[in-house]
mmCIF file of C-alpha atoms in Angstrom:
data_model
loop_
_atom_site.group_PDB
_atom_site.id
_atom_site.type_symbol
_atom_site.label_atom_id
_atom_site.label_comp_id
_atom_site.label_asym_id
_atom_site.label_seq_id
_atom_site.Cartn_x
_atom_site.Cartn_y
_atom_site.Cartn_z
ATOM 1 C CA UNK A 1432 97.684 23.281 98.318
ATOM 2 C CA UNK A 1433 96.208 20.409 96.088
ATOM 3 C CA UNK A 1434 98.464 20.659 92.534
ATOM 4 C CA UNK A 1435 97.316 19.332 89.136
ATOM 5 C CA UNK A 1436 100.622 18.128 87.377
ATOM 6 C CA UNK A 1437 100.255 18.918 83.384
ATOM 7 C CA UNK A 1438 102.086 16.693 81.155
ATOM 8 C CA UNK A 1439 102.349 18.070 77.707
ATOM 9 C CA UNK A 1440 101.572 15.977 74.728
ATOM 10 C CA UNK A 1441 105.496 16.333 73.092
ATOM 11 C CA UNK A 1442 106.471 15.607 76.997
ATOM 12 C CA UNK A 1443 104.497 12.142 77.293
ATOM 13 C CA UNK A 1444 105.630 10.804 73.733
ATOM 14 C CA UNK A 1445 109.228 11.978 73.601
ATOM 15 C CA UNK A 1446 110.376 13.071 76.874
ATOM 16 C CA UNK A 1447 108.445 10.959 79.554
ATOM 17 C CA UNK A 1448 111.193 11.401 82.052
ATOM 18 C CA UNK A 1449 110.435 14.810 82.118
ATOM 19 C CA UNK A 1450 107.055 14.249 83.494
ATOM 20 C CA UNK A 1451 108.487 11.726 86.269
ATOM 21 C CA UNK A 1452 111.221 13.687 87.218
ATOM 22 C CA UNK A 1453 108.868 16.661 88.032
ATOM 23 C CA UNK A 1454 106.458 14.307 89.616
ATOM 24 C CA UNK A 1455 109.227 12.803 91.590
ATOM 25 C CA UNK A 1456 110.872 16.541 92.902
ATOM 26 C CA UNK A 1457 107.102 17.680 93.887
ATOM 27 C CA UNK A 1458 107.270 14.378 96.226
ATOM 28 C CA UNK A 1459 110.752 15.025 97.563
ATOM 29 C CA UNK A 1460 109.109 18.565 98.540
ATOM 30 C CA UNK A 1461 105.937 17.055 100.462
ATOM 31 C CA UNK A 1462 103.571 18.736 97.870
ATOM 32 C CA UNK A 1463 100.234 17.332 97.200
ATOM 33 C CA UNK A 1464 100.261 16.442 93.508
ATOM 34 C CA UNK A 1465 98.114 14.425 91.735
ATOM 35 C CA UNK A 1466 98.580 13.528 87.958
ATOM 36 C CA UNK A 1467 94.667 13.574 86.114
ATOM 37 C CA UNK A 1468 94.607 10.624 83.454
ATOM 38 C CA UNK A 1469 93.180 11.457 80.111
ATOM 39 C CA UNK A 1470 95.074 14.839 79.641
ATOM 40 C CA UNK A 1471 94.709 16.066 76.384
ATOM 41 C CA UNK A 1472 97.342 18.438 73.998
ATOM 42 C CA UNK A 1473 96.788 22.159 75.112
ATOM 43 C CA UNK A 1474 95.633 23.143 72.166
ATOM 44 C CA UNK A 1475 98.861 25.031 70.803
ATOM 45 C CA UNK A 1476 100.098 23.234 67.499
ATOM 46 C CA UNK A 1477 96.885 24.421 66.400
ATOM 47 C CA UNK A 1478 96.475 27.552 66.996
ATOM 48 C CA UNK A 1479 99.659 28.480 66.040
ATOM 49 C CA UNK A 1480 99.155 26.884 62.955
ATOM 50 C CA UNK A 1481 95.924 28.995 62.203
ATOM 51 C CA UNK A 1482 93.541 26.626 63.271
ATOM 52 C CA UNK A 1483 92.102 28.069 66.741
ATOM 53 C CA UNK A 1484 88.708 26.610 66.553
ATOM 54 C CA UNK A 1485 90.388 23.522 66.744
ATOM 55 C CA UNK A 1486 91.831 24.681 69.469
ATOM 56 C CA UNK A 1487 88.807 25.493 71.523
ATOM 57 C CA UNK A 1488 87.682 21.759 72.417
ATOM 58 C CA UNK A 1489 91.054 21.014 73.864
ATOM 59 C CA UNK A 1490 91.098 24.474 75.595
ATOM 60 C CA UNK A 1491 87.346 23.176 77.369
ATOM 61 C CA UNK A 1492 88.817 19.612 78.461
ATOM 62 C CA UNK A 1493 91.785 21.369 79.670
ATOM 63 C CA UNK A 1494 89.916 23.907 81.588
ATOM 64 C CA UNK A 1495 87.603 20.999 83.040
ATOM 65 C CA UNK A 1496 89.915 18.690 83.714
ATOM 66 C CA UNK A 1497 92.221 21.077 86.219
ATOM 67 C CA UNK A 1498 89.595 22.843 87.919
ATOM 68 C CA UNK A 1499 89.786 21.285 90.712
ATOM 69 C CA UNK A 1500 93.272 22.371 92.107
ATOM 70 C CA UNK A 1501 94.612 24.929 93.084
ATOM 71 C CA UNK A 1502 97.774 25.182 90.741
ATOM 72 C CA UNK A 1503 98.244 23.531 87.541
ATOM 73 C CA UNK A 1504 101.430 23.005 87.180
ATOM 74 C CA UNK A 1505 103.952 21.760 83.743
ATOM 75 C CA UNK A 1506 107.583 21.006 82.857
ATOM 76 C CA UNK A 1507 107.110 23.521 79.719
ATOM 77 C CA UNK A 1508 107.248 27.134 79.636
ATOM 78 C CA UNK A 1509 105.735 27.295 75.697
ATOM 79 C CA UNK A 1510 102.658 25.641 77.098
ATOM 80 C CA UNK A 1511 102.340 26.993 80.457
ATOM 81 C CA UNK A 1512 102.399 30.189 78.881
ATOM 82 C CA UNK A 1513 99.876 29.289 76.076
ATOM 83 C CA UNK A 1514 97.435 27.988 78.763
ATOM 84 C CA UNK A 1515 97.917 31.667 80.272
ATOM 85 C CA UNK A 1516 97.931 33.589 78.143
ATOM 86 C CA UNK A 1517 95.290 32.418 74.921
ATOM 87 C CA UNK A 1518 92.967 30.263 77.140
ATOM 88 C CA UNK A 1519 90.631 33.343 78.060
ATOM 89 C CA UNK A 1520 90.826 33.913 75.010
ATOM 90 C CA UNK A 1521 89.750 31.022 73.196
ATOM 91 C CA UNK A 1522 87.222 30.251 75.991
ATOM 92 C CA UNK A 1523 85.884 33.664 76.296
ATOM 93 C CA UNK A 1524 85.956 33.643 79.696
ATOM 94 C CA UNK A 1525 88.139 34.663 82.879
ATOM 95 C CA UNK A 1526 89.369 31.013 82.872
ATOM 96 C CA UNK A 1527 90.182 30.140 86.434
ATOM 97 C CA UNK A 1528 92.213 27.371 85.197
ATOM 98 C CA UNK A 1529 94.595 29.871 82.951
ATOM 99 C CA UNK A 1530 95.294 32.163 85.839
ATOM 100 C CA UNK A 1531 96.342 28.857 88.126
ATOM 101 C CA UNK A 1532 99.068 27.340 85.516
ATOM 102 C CA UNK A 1533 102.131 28.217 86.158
ATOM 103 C CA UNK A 1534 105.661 26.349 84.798
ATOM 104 C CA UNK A 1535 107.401 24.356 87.181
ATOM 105 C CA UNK A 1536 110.409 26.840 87.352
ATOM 106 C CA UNK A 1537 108.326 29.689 88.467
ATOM 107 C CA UNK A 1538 106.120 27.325 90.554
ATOM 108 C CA UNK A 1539 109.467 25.903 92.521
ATOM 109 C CA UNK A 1540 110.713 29.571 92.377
ATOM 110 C CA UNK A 1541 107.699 32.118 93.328
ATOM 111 C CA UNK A 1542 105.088 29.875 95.499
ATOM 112 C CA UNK A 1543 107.079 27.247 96.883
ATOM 113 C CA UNK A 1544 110.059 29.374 97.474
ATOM 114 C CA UNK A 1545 112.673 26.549 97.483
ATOM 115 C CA UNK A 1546 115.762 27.247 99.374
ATOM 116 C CA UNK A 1547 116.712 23.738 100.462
ATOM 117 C CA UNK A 1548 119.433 22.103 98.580
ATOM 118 C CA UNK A 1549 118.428 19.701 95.742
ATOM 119 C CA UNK A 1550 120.357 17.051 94.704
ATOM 120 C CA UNK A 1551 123.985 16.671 93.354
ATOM 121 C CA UNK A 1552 125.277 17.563 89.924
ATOM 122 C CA UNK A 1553 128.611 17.645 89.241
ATOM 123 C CA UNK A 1554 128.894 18.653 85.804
ATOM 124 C CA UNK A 1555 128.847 22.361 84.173
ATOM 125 C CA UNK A 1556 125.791 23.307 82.739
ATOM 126 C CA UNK A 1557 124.736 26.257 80.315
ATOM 127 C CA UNK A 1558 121.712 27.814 80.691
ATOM 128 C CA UNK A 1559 119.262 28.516 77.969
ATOM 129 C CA UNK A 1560 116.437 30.642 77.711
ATOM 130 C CA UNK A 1561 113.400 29.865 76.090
ATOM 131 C CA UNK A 1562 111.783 33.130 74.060
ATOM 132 C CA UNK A 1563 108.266 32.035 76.445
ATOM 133 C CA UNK A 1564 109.847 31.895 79.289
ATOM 134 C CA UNK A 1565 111.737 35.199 79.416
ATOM 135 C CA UNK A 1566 109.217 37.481 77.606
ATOM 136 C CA UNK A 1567 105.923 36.027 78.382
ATOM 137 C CA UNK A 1568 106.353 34.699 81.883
ATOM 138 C CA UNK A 1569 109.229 36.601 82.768
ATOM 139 C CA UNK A 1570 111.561 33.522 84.375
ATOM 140 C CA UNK A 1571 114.561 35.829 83.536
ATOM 141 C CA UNK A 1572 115.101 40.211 82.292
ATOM 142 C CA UNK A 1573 114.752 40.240 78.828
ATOM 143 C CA UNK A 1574 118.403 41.104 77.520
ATOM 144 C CA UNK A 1575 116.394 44.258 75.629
ATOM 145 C CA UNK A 1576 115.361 45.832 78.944
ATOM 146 C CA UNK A 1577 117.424 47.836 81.084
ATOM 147 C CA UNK A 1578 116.584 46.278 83.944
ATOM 148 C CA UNK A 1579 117.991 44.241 87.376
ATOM 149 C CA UNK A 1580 119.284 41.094 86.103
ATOM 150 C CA UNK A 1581 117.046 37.712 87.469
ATOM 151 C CA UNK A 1582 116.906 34.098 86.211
ATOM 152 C CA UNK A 1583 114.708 32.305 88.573
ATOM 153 C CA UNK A 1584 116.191 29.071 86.697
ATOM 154 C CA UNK A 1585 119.579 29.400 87.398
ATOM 155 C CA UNK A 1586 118.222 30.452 91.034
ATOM 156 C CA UNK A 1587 117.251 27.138 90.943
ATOM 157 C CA UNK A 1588 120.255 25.234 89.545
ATOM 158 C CA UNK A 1589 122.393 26.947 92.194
ATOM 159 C CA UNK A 1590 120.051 24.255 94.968
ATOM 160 C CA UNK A 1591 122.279 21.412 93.270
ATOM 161 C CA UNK A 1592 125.345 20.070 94.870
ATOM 162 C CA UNK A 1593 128.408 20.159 92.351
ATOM 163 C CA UNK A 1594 126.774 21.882 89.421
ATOM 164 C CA UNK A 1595 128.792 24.871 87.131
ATOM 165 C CA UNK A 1596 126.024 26.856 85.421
ATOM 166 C CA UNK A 1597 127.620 29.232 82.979
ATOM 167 C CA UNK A 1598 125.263 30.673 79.970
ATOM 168 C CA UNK A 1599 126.166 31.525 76.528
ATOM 169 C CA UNK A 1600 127.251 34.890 74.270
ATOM 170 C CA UNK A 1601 123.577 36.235 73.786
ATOM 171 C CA UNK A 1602 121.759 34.542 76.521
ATOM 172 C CA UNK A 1603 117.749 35.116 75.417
ATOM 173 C CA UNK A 1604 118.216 34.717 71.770
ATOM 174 C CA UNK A 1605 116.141 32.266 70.637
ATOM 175 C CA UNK A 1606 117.276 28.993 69.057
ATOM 176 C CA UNK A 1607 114.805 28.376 66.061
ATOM 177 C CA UNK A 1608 112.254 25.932 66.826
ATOM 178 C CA UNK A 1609 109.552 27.974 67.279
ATOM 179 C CA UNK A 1610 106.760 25.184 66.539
ATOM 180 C CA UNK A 1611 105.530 25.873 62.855
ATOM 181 C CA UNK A 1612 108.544 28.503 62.161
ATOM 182 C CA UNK A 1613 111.046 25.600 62.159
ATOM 183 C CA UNK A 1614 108.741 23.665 59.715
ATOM 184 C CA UNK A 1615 108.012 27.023 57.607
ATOM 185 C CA UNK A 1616 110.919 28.168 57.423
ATOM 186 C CA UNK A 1617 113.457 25.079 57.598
ATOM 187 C CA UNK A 1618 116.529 26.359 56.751
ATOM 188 C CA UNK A 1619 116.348 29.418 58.889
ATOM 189 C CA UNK A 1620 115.261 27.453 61.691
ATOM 190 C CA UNK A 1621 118.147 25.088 61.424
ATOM 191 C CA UNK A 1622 121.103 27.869 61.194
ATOM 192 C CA UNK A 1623 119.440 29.959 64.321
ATOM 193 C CA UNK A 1624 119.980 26.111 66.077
ATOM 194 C CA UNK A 1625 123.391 25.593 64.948
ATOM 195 C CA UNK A 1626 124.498 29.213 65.537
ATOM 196 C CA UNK A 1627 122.866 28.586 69.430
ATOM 197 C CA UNK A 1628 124.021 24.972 70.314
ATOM 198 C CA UNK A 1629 127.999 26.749 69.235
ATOM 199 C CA UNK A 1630 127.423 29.696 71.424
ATOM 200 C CA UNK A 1631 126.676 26.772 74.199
ATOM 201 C CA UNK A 1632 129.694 24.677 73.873
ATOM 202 C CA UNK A 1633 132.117 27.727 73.274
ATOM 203 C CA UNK A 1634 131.006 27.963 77.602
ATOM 204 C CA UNK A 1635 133.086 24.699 77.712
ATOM 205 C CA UNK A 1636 129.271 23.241 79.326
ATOM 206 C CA UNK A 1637 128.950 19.019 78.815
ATOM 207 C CA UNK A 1638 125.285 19.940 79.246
ATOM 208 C CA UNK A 1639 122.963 22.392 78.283
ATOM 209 C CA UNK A 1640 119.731 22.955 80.222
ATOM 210 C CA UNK A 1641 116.274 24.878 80.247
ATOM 211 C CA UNK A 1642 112.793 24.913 80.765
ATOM 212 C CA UNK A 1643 111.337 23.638 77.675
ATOM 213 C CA UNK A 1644 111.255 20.251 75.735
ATOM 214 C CA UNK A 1645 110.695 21.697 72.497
ATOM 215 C CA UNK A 1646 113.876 24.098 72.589
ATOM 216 C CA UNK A 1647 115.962 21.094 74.018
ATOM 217 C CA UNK A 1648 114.471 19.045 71.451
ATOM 218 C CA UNK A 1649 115.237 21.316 68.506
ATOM 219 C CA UNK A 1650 118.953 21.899 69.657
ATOM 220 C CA UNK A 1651 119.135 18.247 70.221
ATOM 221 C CA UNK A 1652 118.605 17.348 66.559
ATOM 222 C CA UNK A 1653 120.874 20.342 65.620
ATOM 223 C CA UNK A 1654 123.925 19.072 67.597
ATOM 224 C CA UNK A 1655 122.883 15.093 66.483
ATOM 225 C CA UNK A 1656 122.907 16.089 62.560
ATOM 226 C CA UNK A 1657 126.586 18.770 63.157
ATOM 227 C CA UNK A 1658 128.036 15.444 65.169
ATOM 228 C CA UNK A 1659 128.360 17.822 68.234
ATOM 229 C CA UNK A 1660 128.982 15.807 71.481
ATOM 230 C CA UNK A 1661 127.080 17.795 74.047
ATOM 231 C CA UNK A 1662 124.234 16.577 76.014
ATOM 232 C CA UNK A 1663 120.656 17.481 77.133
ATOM 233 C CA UNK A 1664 118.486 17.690 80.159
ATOM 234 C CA UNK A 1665 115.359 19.445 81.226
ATOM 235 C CA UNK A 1666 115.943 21.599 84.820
ATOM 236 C CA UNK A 1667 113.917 19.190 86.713
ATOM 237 C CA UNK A 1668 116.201 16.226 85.533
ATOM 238 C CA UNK A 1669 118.949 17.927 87.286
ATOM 239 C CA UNK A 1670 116.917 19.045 90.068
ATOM 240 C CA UNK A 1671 115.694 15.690 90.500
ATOM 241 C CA UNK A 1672 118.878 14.152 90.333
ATOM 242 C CA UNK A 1673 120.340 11.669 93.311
ATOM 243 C CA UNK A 1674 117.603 12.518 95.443
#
């Protein structure tokens, strides 16, 4: 099983860690992973800003780029699931490459079925949900559906030595980035953060974790500006951790 590791743009420049730490866990694991140089952005800032023909070059490159292995695999659930989901799309084609990417949480969770423990956390934690990751590739039930409760991420956290995962009063709703919504519609954006990062300290958490960057970035700003004193880490930080 040869795997591509994806590093998204927003990972690289603000979150680098991110991208080692997932690197790091995959090598802990005995996986075959291989990072391509010369990655390029995914294509979805602009296509969710209305410019998808933009998006198309970066779409080719990406789909060129990974076709070699046999999963593609990134620490983001927004882009994962844009890769997925649009690629075809945009390419007009089946898009071997789409069908292969897969977010490290489902990765860890669905193919390489991890059941050893990982690391040691001693710290509570709450658990959010990113909107792409619970309705578009279904890491957790949507709270809408009336269906068996799953959360293949906090299947995950419970691998960690010493770590309290708790999750907050409305556990899928979303916390406002939403790429171009948060830049769109600023103010909106900003109270849906506030109201979200309050939800997660009223669990008592000293940390608040998920899948995605951009939604850990977002409520990251929110708490900075408000002066709230919680902290931030992507799932593979505290997978990753003291191994």
């Amino acid at each position: 099983m040869k795997i591509g590791l994806f590093i998204p743009c927003y990972v690289d420049a603000v979150y680098p860690e991110v991208g080692v730490a997932t690197y790091k866990l995959f090598k802990h694991l005995g996986l075959d992973v291989e990072y391509p140089e010369n990655q390029t952005c995914c294509g979805q800032p602009m296509a969710n800003a209305g410019f998808e023909k933009q998006a198309i070059p970066l779409a080719q490159k990406f789909d060129e780029k990974f076709k070699g292995y046999d999963y593609i695999v990134a620490p983001s659930v927004s882009c994962t699931a844009f890769v997925r989901l649009n690629h075809p799309r945009l390419l007009d084609h089946e898009c071997e490459t789409a069908k292969r990417a897969m977010d490290v949480v489902e990765f860890l969770h669905d193919v390489v079925k991890v059941k050893q423990s990982l690391g040691t956390f001693p710290h509570k934690v709450s658990l959010h949900n990113s909107c792409h990751g619970v309705r578009e590739l279904g890491l957790s039930t949507p709270s809408e559906m009336h269906a068996e409760k799953f959360n293949k991420i906090k299947d995950l956290l419970h691998l960690v030595d010493g770590i309290d995962v708790v999750e907050p009063e409305r556990p899928d709703e979303c916390c406002g980035f939403g790429g171009m919504f948060s830049i769109e519609e600023t103010a909106v954006s900003a109270q849906m953060g506030k109201d979200k990062v309050e939800r997660h300290m009223a669990t008592g958490a000293e940390y608040i974790t998920g899948a995605d960057c951009s939604c850990l970035m977002h409520m990251a700003g929110v708490a900075k500006k408000q002066g709230l004193k919680i902290e931030f880490k992507h799932i593979v930080e505290i997978l990753a951790a003291g191994l």
